[in-house]
Amino acid sequence: MGKQLNSKHRQKIAELLQEGKNFREIAEILKVDRTTILREINRNAGDNGVYNPQLAESKTRRRKKLQAVSPGAVARLPPNVRAEVEKVWAFETPAVKRRQLIVDKYIKEYGPVIEQKLISPRAAMCALANEFYMSSSAIYYLLKREGIYRDAAHPVSLSSSIYKE
C-alpha cells in the first residue's frame, strides 16, 4: 500500500477496466489502495472520460516536471520576470501553486514583521498552517527545503526589499 504506479501498472489498469473490473478488484490485483486506483483514473482519464494508460503516463511525467520547479527560486526572480513566470503557472498544478503561495506569503507578509521581531517565525508558520490547512511542521519543512527558512538566526533568508513592487 502507498506505492506509486508505474507504466506497467497503468497498462494493467486499462486492461482490467476493459474486462469490467471495479476499483476494488483492480486495487486488490495490483496490491494498492482502492483510492490510488480511483485517483489515478480520475486524474488521468482523457477528455472523453475513458482511461488511457499512455495519456496517463504523459500527464504523470508532466506533473513531476512541474513539481521540480522550486518556489524559492521563483521568489528570487525580479518582479517583471516573475510576472511572466506566473502567467505560465496559471495552468500549473494546484500543488505547485499552493507551495508558491505559501512561500510568497511567508516572504512578503511575514518576512518584514519577523525581521522586526514583531512575531516569531514559528507564529508565522502556525498562521500559514491554519490558512492552508496544513500542519505547521509541513510548512516548516517546505520553507526549509526551499531555502527560505534556515534557522532561528536566519528566519527569512531573502531580503524583503527584493519583493517590494
mmCIF file of N, CA and C in Angstrom, residues 7-125:
data_model
loop_
_atom_site.group_PDB
_atom_site.id
_atom_site.type_symbol
_atom_site.label_atom_id
_atom_site.label_comp_id
_atom_site.label_asym_id
_atom_site.label_seq_id
_atom_site.Cartn_x
_atom_site.Cartn_y
_atom_site.Cartn_z
ATOM 1 N N SER A 7 4.288 2.617 -15.399
ATOM 2 C CA SER A 7 3.617 2.418 -16.694
ATOM 3 C C SER A 7 3.016 1.019 -16.822
ATOM 4 N N LYS A 8 3.654 0.004 -16.228
ATOM 5 C CA LYS A 8 3.085 -1.351 -16.273
ATOM 6 C C LYS A 8 1.776 -1.414 -15.488
ATOM 7 N N HIS A 9 1.745 -0.746 -14.332
ATOM 8 C CA HIS A 9 0.504 -0.687 -13.551
ATOM 9 C C HIS A 9 -0.602 -0.009 -14.362
ATOM 10 N N ARG A 10 -0.250 1.088 -15.024
ATOM 11 C CA ARG A 10 -1.250 1.836 -15.799
ATOM 12 C C ARG A 10 -1.806 0.989 -16.946
ATOM 13 N N GLN A 11 -0.941 0.236 -17.591
ATOM 14 C CA GLN A 11 -1.383 -0.653 -18.670
ATOM 15 C C GLN A 11 -2.333 -1.713 -18.115
ATOM 16 N N LYS A 12 -1.980 -2.264 -16.962
ATOM 17 C CA LYS A 12 -2.805 -3.300 -16.328
ATOM 18 C C LYS A 12 -4.162 -2.721 -15.912
ATOM 19 N N ILE A 13 -4.168 -1.490 -15.400
ATOM 20 C CA ILE A 13 -5.430 -0.839 -15.028
ATOM 21 C C ILE A 13 -6.340 -0.753 -16.245
ATOM 22 N N ALA A 14 -5.795 -0.326 -17.383
ATOM 23 C CA ALA A 14 -6.597 -0.211 -18.610
ATOM 24 C C ALA A 14 -7.168 -1.567 -19.016
ATOM 25 N N GLU A 15 -6.343 -2.610 -18.948
ATOM 26 C CA GLU A 15 -6.809 -3.957 -19.306
ATOM 27 C C GLU A 15 -7.925 -4.417 -18.371
ATOM 28 N N LEU A 16 -7.737 -4.191 -17.075
ATOM 29 C CA LEU A 16 -8.731 -4.636 -16.093
ATOM 30 C C LEU A 16 -10.039 -3.855 -16.215
ATOM 31 N N LEU A 17 -9.936 -2.568 -16.545
ATOM 32 C CA LEU A 17 -11.151 -1.779 -16.768
ATOM 33 C C LEU A 17 -11.917 -2.316 -17.975
ATOM 34 N N GLN A 18 -11.195 -2.690 -19.033
ATOM 35 C CA GLN A 18 -11.849 -3.245 -20.226
ATOM 36 C C GLN A 18 -12.517 -4.580 -19.919
ATOM 37 N N GLU A 19 -11.951 -5.316 -18.956
ATOM 38 C CA GLU A 19 -12.549 -6.589 -18.543
ATOM 39 C C GLU A 19 -13.761 -6.384 -17.634
ATOM 40 N N GLY A 20 -14.016 -5.125 -17.251
ATOM 41 C CA GLY A 20 -15.174 -4.836 -16.413
ATOM 42 C C GLY A 20 -14.912 -4.899 -14.916
ATOM 43 N N LYS A 21 -13.649 -4.922 -14.523
ATOM 44 C CA LYS A 21 -13.312 -4.960 -13.093
ATOM 45 C C LYS A 21 -13.609 -3.605 -12.462
ATOM 46 N N ASN A 22 -14.000 -3.631 -11.172
ATOM 47 C CA ASN A 22 -14.236 -2.374 -10.465
ATOM 48 C C ASN A 22 -12.957 -1.931 -9.745
ATOM 49 N N PHE A 23 -12.989 -0.728 -9.134
ATOM 50 C CA PHE A 23 -11.807 -0.156 -8.490
ATOM 51 C C PHE A 23 -11.244 -1.075 -7.410
ATOM 52 N N ARG A 24 -12.126 -1.661 -6.616
ATOM 53 C CA ARG A 24 -11.687 -2.528 -5.517
ATOM 54 C C ARG A 24 -10.952 -3.749 -6.050
ATOM 55 N N GLU A 25 -11.504 -4.357 -7.081
ATOM 56 C CA GLU A 25 -10.874 -5.543 -7.666
ATOM 57 C C GLU A 25 -9.507 -5.205 -8.286
ATOM 58 N N ILE A 26 -9.449 -4.086 -8.976
ATOM 59 C CA ILE A 26 -8.182 -3.658 -9.579
ATOM 60 C C ILE A 26 -7.143 -3.399 -8.485
ATOM 61 N N ALA A 27 -7.569 -2.739 -7.428
ATOM 62 C CA ALA A 27 -6.660 -2.443 -6.314
ATOM 63 C C ALA A 27 -6.122 -3.723 -5.682
ATOM 64 N N GLU A 28 -6.981 -4.712 -5.513
ATOM 65 C CA GLU A 28 -6.541 -5.986 -4.929
ATOM 66 C C GLU A 28 -5.537 -6.690 -5.840
ATOM 67 N N ILE A 29 -5.795 -6.679 -7.132
ATOM 68 C CA ILE A 29 -4.892 -7.329 -8.087
ATOM 69 C C ILE A 29 -3.520 -6.646 -8.093
ATOM 70 N N LEU A 30 -3.519 -5.299 -8.081
ATOM 71 C CA LEU A 30 -2.259 -4.548 -8.128
ATOM 72 C C LEU A 30 -1.633 -4.348 -6.747
ATOM 73 N N LYS A 31 -2.374 -4.760 -5.698
ATOM 74 C CA LYS A 31 -1.897 -4.621 -4.319
ATOM 75 C C LYS A 31 -1.613 -3.163 -3.949
ATOM 76 N N VAL A 32 -2.574 -2.307 -4.289
ATOM 77 C CA VAL A 32 -2.523 -0.899 -3.900
ATOM 78 C C VAL A 32 -3.862 -0.541 -3.274
ATOM 79 N N ASP A 33 -3.918 0.611 -2.653
ATOM 80 C CA ASP A 33 -5.158 1.069 -2.043
ATOM 81 C C ASP A 33 -6.190 1.406 -3.126
ATOM 82 N N ARG A 34 -7.452 1.190 -2.814
ATOM 83 C CA ARG A 34 -8.537 1.471 -3.755
ATOM 84 C C ARG A 34 -8.540 2.945 -4.166
ATOM 85 N N THR A 35 -8.228 3.837 -3.210
ATOM 86 C CA THR A 35 -8.231 5.266 -3.533
ATOM 87 C C THR A 35 -7.121 5.627 -4.521
ATOM 88 N N THR A 36 -6.041 4.856 -4.524
ATOM 89 C CA THR A 36 -4.968 5.079 -5.504
ATOM 90 C C THR A 36 -5.503 4.851 -6.916
ATOM 91 N N ILE A 37 -6.271 3.791 -7.077
ATOM 92 C CA ILE A 37 -6.857 3.481 -8.391
ATOM 93 C C ILE A 37 -7.879 4.549 -8.777
ATOM 94 N N LEU A 38 -8.725 4.910 -7.835
ATOM 95 C CA LEU A 38 -9.742 5.933 -8.088
ATOM 96 C C LEU A 38 -9.086 7.248 -8.510
ATOM 97 N N ARG A 39 -8.075 7.670 -7.769
ATOM 98 C CA ARG A 39 -7.380 8.923 -8.073
ATOM 99 C C ARG A 39 -6.684 8.836 -9.439
ATOM 100 N N GLU A 40 -6.049 7.714 -9.716
ATOM 101 C CA GLU A 40 -5.357 7.516 -10.996
ATOM 102 C C GLU A 40 -6.327 7.671 -12.169
ATOM 103 N N ILE A 41 -7.463 7.055 -12.063
ATOM 104 C CA ILE A 41 -8.436 7.102 -13.162
ATOM 105 C C ILE A 41 -9.045 8.496 -13.288
ATOM 106 N N ASN A 42 -9.373 9.120 -12.157
ATOM 107 C CA ASN A 42 -9.956 10.463 -12.203
ATOM 108 C C ASN A 42 -8.981 11.503 -12.743
ATOM 109 N N ARG A 43 -7.718 11.416 -12.352
ATOM 110 C CA ARG A 43 -6.730 12.405 -12.779
ATOM 111 C C ARG A 43 -6.304 12.220 -14.224
ATOM 112 N N ASN A 44 -6.346 10.993 -14.707
ATOM 113 C CA ASN A 44 -5.697 10.696 -15.980
ATOM 114 C C ASN A 44 -6.623 10.190 -17.074
ATOM 115 N N ALA A 45 -7.906 10.352 -16.901
ATOM 116 C CA ALA A 45 -8.829 9.985 -17.974
ATOM 117 C C ALA A 45 -8.739 11.052 -19.063
ATOM 118 N N GLY A 46 -8.990 10.652 -20.282
ATOM 119 C CA GLY A 46 -8.968 11.598 -21.394
ATOM 120 C C GLY A 46 -10.198 12.489 -21.381
ATOM 121 N N ASP A 47 -10.282 13.385 -22.352
ATOM 122 C CA ASP A 47 -11.434 14.285 -22.460
ATOM 123 C C ASP A 47 -12.740 13.520 -22.638
ATOM 124 N N ASN A 48 -12.652 12.331 -23.214
ATOM 125 C CA ASN A 48 -13.850 11.518 -23.425
ATOM 126 C C ASN A 48 -14.228 10.710 -22.181
ATOM 127 N N GLY A 49 -13.434 10.839 -21.104
ATOM 128 C CA GLY A 49 -13.733 10.138 -19.857
ATOM 129 C C GLY A 49 -13.207 8.721 -19.794
ATOM 130 N N VAL A 50 -12.550 8.264 -20.866
ATOM 131 C CA VAL A 50 -12.021 6.904 -20.918
ATOM 132 C C VAL A 50 -10.561 6.928 -20.468
ATOM 133 N N TYR A 51 -10.198 5.977 -19.614
ATOM 134 C CA TYR A 51 -8.826 5.888 -19.112
ATOM 135 C C TYR A 51 -7.900 5.393 -20.215
ATOM 136 N N ASN A 52 -6.825 6.138 -20.439
ATOM 137 C CA ASN A 52 -5.842 5.802 -21.465
ATOM 138 C C ASN A 52 -4.471 5.743 -20.791
ATOM 139 N N PRO A 53 -3.819 4.572 -20.728
ATOM 140 C CA PRO A 53 -2.555 4.463 -19.995
ATOM 141 C C PRO A 53 -1.420 5.319 -20.567
ATOM 142 N N GLN A 54 -1.384 5.512 -21.882
ATOM 143 C CA GLN A 54 -0.335 6.353 -22.470
ATOM 144 C C GLN A 54 -0.542 7.820 -22.080
ATOM 145 N N LEU A 55 -1.779 8.269 -22.136
ATOM 146 C CA LEU A 55 -2.100 9.629 -21.719
ATOM 147 C C LEU A 55 -1.796 9.803 -20.232
ATOM 148 N N ALA A 56 -2.145 8.801 -19.439
ATOM 149 C CA ALA A 56 -1.889 8.849 -18.001
ATOM 150 C C ALA A 56 -0.399 8.982 -17.719
ATOM 151 N N GLU A 57 0.399 8.236 -18.447
ATOM 152 C CA GLU A 57 1.858 8.288 -18.249
ATOM 153 C C GLU A 57 2.407 9.662 -18.609
ATOM 154 N N SER A 58 1.950 10.238 -19.720
ATOM 155 C CA SER A 58 2.457 11.561 -20.112
ATOM 156 C C SER A 58 1.994 12.644 -19.138
ATOM 157 N N LYS A 59 0.749 12.554 -18.657
ATOM 158 C CA LYS A 59 0.268 13.521 -17.666
ATOM 159 C C LYS A 59 1.078 13.420 -16.372
ATOM 160 N N THR A 60 1.392 12.201 -15.972
ATOM 161 C CA THR A 60 2.168 11.990 -14.751
ATOM 162 C C THR A 60 3.562 12.579 -14.892
ATOM 163 N N ARG A 61 4.212 12.344 -16.032
ATOM 164 C CA ARG A 61 5.547 12.908 -16.261
ATOM 165 C C ARG A 61 5.503 14.428 -16.231
ATOM 166 N N ARG A 62 4.465 15.005 -16.806
ATOM 167 C CA ARG A 62 4.332 16.468 -16.824
ATOM 168 C C ARG A 62 4.173 17.008 -15.408
ATOM 169 N N ARG A 63 3.336 16.345 -14.610
ATOM 170 C CA ARG A 63 3.153 16.795 -13.222
ATOM 171 C C ARG A 63 4.454 16.709 -12.436
ATOM 172 N N LYS A 64 5.230 15.660 -12.655
ATOM 173 C CA LYS A 64 6.511 15.516 -11.948
ATOM 174 C C LYS A 64 7.467 16.636 -12.334
ATOM 175 N N LYS A 65 7.493 17.012 -13.610
ATOM 176 C CA LYS A 65 8.360 18.109 -14.039
ATOM 177 C C LYS A 65 7.936 19.411 -13.374
ATOM 178 N N LEU A 66 6.638 19.634 -13.274
ATOM 179 C CA LEU A 66 6.141 20.860 -12.665
ATOM 180 C C LEU A 66 6.488 20.924 -11.187
ATOM 181 N N GLN A 67 6.452 19.787 -10.506
ATOM 182 C CA GLN A 67 6.769 19.779 -9.088
ATOM 183 C C GLN A 67 8.243 20.052 -8.848
ATOM 184 N N ALA A 68 9.075 19.851 -9.858
ATOM 185 C CA ALA A 68 10.503 20.093 -9.701
ATOM 186 C C ALA A 68 10.825 21.582 -9.669
ATOM 187 N N VAL A 69 9.881 22.434 -10.063
ATOM 188 C CA VAL A 69 10.099 23.872 -10.044
ATOM 189 C C VAL A 69 10.113 24.336 -8.594
ATOM 190 N N SER A 70 11.136 25.043 -8.218
ATOM 191 C CA SER A 70 11.296 25.495 -6.841
ATOM 192 C C SER A 70 10.613 26.844 -6.633
ATOM 193 N N PRO A 71 9.622 26.908 -5.738
ATOM 194 C CA PRO A 71 9.009 28.202 -5.437
ATOM 195 C C PRO A 71 10.026 29.204 -4.898
ATOM 196 N N GLY A 72 11.019 28.713 -4.169
ATOM 197 C CA GLY A 72 12.060 29.599 -3.645
ATOM 198 C C GLY A 72 12.844 30.259 -4.767
ATOM 199 N N ALA A 73 13.125 29.502 -5.823
ATOM 200 C CA ALA A 73 13.857 30.054 -6.967
ATOM 201 C C ALA A 73 13.011 31.101 -7.681
ATOM 202 N N VAL A 74 11.733 30.837 -7.831
ATOM 203 C CA VAL A 74 10.842 31.799 -8.483
ATOM 204 C C VAL A 74 10.720 33.056 -7.634
ATOM 205 N N ALA A 75 10.687 32.886 -6.317
ATOM 206 C CA ALA A 75 10.562 34.036 -5.417
ATOM 207 C C ALA A 75 11.756 34.977 -5.540
ATOM 208 N N ARG A 76 12.899 34.469 -5.958
ATOM 209 C CA ARG A 76 14.112 35.290 -6.082
ATOM 210 C C ARG A 76 14.161 36.090 -7.389
ATOM 211 N N LEU A 77 13.256 35.817 -8.302
ATOM 212 C CA LEU A 77 13.267 36.498 -9.599
ATOM 213 C C LEU A 77 12.817 37.948 -9.460
ATOM 214 N N PRO A 78 13.304 38.831 -10.344
ATOM 215 C CA PRO A 78 12.811 40.209 -10.353
ATOM 216 C C PRO A 78 11.311 40.219 -10.679
ATOM 217 N N PRO A 79 10.582 41.217 -10.193
ATOM 218 C CA PRO A 79 9.120 41.250 -10.384
ATOM 219 C C PRO A 79 8.658 41.121 -11.834
ATOM 220 N N ASN A 80 9.359 41.759 -12.785
ATOM 221 C CA ASN A 80 8.910 41.682 -14.186
ATOM 222 C C ASN A 80 9.081 40.272 -14.754
ATOM 223 N N VAL A 81 10.169 39.586 -14.411
ATOM 224 C CA VAL A 81 10.384 38.212 -14.872
ATOM 225 C C VAL A 81 9.389 37.291 -14.188
ATOM 226 N N ARG A 82 9.196 37.542 -12.907
ATOM 227 C CA ARG A 82 8.273 36.726 -12.126
ATOM 228 C C ARG A 82 6.849 36.804 -12.691
ATOM 229 N N ALA A 83 6.439 37.975 -13.144
ATOM 230 C CA ALA A 83 5.099 38.135 -13.723
ATOM 231 C C ALA A 83 4.926 37.214 -14.928
ATOM 232 N N GLU A 84 5.973 37.097 -15.748
ATOM 233 C CA GLU A 84 5.913 36.203 -16.907
ATOM 234 C C GLU A 84 5.819 34.743 -16.474
ATOM 235 N N VAL A 85 6.590 34.381 -15.453
ATOM 236 C CA VAL A 85 6.547 33.010 -14.935
ATOM 237 C C VAL A 85 5.151 32.707 -14.397
ATOM 238 N N GLU A 86 4.563 33.665 -13.697
ATOM 239 C CA GLU A 86 3.232 33.449 -13.127
ATOM 240 C C GLU A 86 2.170 33.291 -14.208
ATOM 241 N N LYS A 87 2.359 33.936 -15.362
ATOM 242 C CA LYS A 87 1.425 33.737 -16.477
ATOM 243 C C LYS A 87 1.458 32.280 -16.934
ATOM 244 N N VAL A 88 2.669 31.734 -17.022
ATOM 245 C CA VAL A 88 2.819 30.330 -17.415
ATOM 246 C C VAL A 88 2.230 29.431 -16.337
ATOM 247 N N TRP A 89 2.462 29.795 -15.080
ATOM 248 C CA TRP A 89 1.994 28.973 -13.959
ATOM 249 C C TRP A 89 0.479 28.996 -13.791
ATOM 250 N N ALA A 90 -0.189 29.853 -14.516
ATOM 251 C CA ALA A 90 -1.648 29.905 -14.399
ATOM 252 C C ALA A 90 -2.268 28.556 -14.752
ATOM 253 N N PHE A 91 -1.533 27.744 -15.516
ATOM 254 C CA PHE A 91 -2.049 26.444 -15.937
ATOM 255 C C PHE A 91 -1.374 25.286 -15.208
ATOM 256 N N GLU A 92 -0.618 25.587 -14.174
ATOM 257 C CA GLU A 92 0.122 24.548 -13.465
ATOM 258 C C GLU A 92 -0.762 23.836 -12.448
ATOM 259 N N THR A 93 -0.184 22.829 -11.802
ATOM 260 C CA THR A 93 -0.927 22.020 -10.845
ATOM 261 C C THR A 93 -1.224 22.802 -9.575
ATOM 262 N N PRO A 94 -2.304 22.466 -8.898
ATOM 263 C CA PRO A 94 -2.637 23.134 -7.640
ATOM 264 C C PRO A 94 -1.544 22.998 -6.584
ATOM 265 N N ALA A 95 -0.838 21.875 -6.551
ATOM 266 C CA ALA A 95 0.211 21.684 -5.542
ATOM 267 C C ALA A 95 1.340 22.693 -5.726
ATOM 268 N N VAL A 96 1.726 22.948 -6.969
ATOM 269 C CA VAL A 96 2.790 23.914 -7.240
ATOM 270 C C VAL A 96 2.321 25.308 -6.858
ATOM 271 N N LYS A 97 1.101 25.658 -7.243
ATOM 272 C CA LYS A 97 0.562 26.975 -6.904
ATOM 273 C C LYS A 97 0.501 27.159 -5.392
ATOM 274 N N ARG A 98 0.067 26.139 -4.698
ATOM 275 C CA ARG A 98 -0.068 26.215 -3.245
ATOM 276 C C ARG A 98 1.293 26.439 -2.589
ATOM 277 N N ARG A 99 2.296 25.687 -3.021
ATOM 278 C CA ARG A 99 3.644 25.876 -2.469
ATOM 279 C C ARG A 99 4.124 27.293 -2.728
ATOM 280 N N GLN A 100 3.875 27.790 -3.936
ATOM 281 C CA GLN A 100 4.312 29.141 -4.275
ATOM 282 C C GLN A 100 3.589 30.173 -3.415
ATOM 283 N N LEU A 101 2.298 29.989 -3.198
ATOM 284 C CA LEU A 101 1.544 30.914 -2.349
ATOM 285 C C LEU A 101 2.095 30.946 -0.933
ATOM 286 N N ILE A 102 2.427 29.786 -0.398
ATOM 287 C CA ILE A 102 2.953 29.704 0.964
ATOM 288 C C ILE A 102 4.292 30.428 1.055
ATOM 289 N N VAL A 103 5.186 30.156 0.109
ATOM 290 C CA VAL A 103 6.496 30.811 0.105
ATOM 291 C C VAL A 103 6.329 32.321 -0.032
ATOM 292 N N ASP A 104 5.494 32.758 -0.969
ATOM 293 C CA ASP A 104 5.264 34.191 -1.177
ATOM 294 C C ASP A 104 4.747 34.866 0.080
ATOM 295 N N LYS A 105 3.752 34.258 0.682
ATOM 296 C CA LYS A 105 3.134 34.870 1.856
ATOM 297 C C LYS A 105 4.137 34.966 3.001
ATOM 298 N N TYR A 106 4.936 33.922 3.192
ATOM 299 C CA TYR A 106 5.938 33.943 4.264
ATOM 300 C C TYR A 106 6.938 35.075 4.027
ATOM 301 N N ILE A 107 7.394 35.212 2.783
ATOM 302 C CA ILE A 107 8.399 36.235 2.474
ATOM 303 C C ILE A 107 7.800 37.635 2.520
ATOM 304 N N LYS A 108 6.714 37.837 1.794
ATOM 305 C CA LYS A 108 6.170 39.187 1.627
ATOM 306 C C LYS A 108 5.419 39.702 2.851
ATOM 307 N N GLU A 109 4.574 38.865 3.434
ATOM 308 C CA GLU A 109 3.753 39.339 4.545
ATOM 309 C C GLU A 109 4.412 39.144 5.899
ATOM 310 N N TYR A 110 5.012 37.978 6.098
ATOM 311 C CA TYR A 110 5.578 37.695 7.410
ATOM 312 C C TYR A 110 7.052 38.074 7.504
ATOM 313 N N GLY A 111 7.761 38.080 6.385
ATOM 314 C CA GLY A 111 9.188 38.397 6.406
ATOM 315 C C GLY A 111 9.524 39.702 7.102
ATOM 316 N N PRO A 112 8.907 40.823 6.706
ATOM 317 C CA PRO A 112 9.233 42.100 7.354
ATOM 318 C C PRO A 112 8.926 42.120 8.859
ATOM 319 N N VAL A 113 7.810 41.537 9.266
ATOM 320 C CA VAL A 113 7.474 41.566 10.702
ATOM 321 C C VAL A 113 8.327 40.588 11.504
ATOM 322 N N ILE A 114 8.797 39.529 10.854
ATOM 323 C CA ILE A 114 9.731 38.616 11.526
ATOM 324 C C ILE A 114 11.076 39.317 11.705
ATOM 325 N N GLU A 115 11.532 39.998 10.650
ATOM 326 C CA GLU A 115 12.810 40.714 10.730
ATOM 327 C C GLU A 115 12.779 41.806 11.793
ATOM 328 N N GLN A 116 11.618 42.433 11.988
ATOM 329 C CA GLN A 116 11.471 43.462 13.027
ATOM 330 C C GLN A 116 11.213 42.845 14.399
ATOM 331 N N LYS A 117 11.171 41.513 14.436
ATOM 332 C CA LYS A 117 10.939 40.740 15.660
ATOM 333 C C LYS A 117 9.581 41.055 16.311
ATOM 334 N N LEU A 118 8.585 41.371 15.465
ATOM 335 C CA LEU A 118 7.232 41.599 15.966
ATOM 336 C C LEU A 118 6.492 40.280 16.163
ATOM 337 N N ILE A 119 6.836 39.278 15.352
ATOM 338 C CA ILE A 119 6.318 37.922 15.555
ATOM 339 C C ILE A 119 7.467 36.941 15.337
ATOM 340 N N SER A 120 7.293 35.747 15.844
ATOM 341 C CA SER A 120 8.325 34.720 15.673
ATOM 342 C C SER A 120 8.085 33.964 14.364
ATOM 343 N N PRO A 121 9.135 33.351 13.819
ATOM 344 C CA PRO A 121 8.943 32.518 12.627
ATOM 345 C C PRO A 121 7.938 31.396 12.893
ATOM 346 N N ARG A 122 7.979 30.852 14.102
ATOM 347 C CA ARG A 122 7.046 29.773 14.455
ATOM 348 C C ARG A 122 5.596 30.257 14.385
ATOM 349 N N ALA A 123 5.342 31.475 14.874
ATOM 350 C CA ALA A 123 3.984 32.034 14.820
ATOM 351 C C ALA A 123 3.545 32.223 13.370
ATOM 352 N N ALA A 124 4.460 32.671 12.522
ATOM 353 C CA ALA A 124 4.135 32.848 11.101
ATOM 354 C C ALA A 124 3.818 31.502 10.459
ATOM 355 N N MET A 125 4.607 30.487 10.796
ATOM 356 C CA MET A 125 4.373 29.154 10.236
ATOM 357 C C MET A 125 3.048 28.578 10.719
#
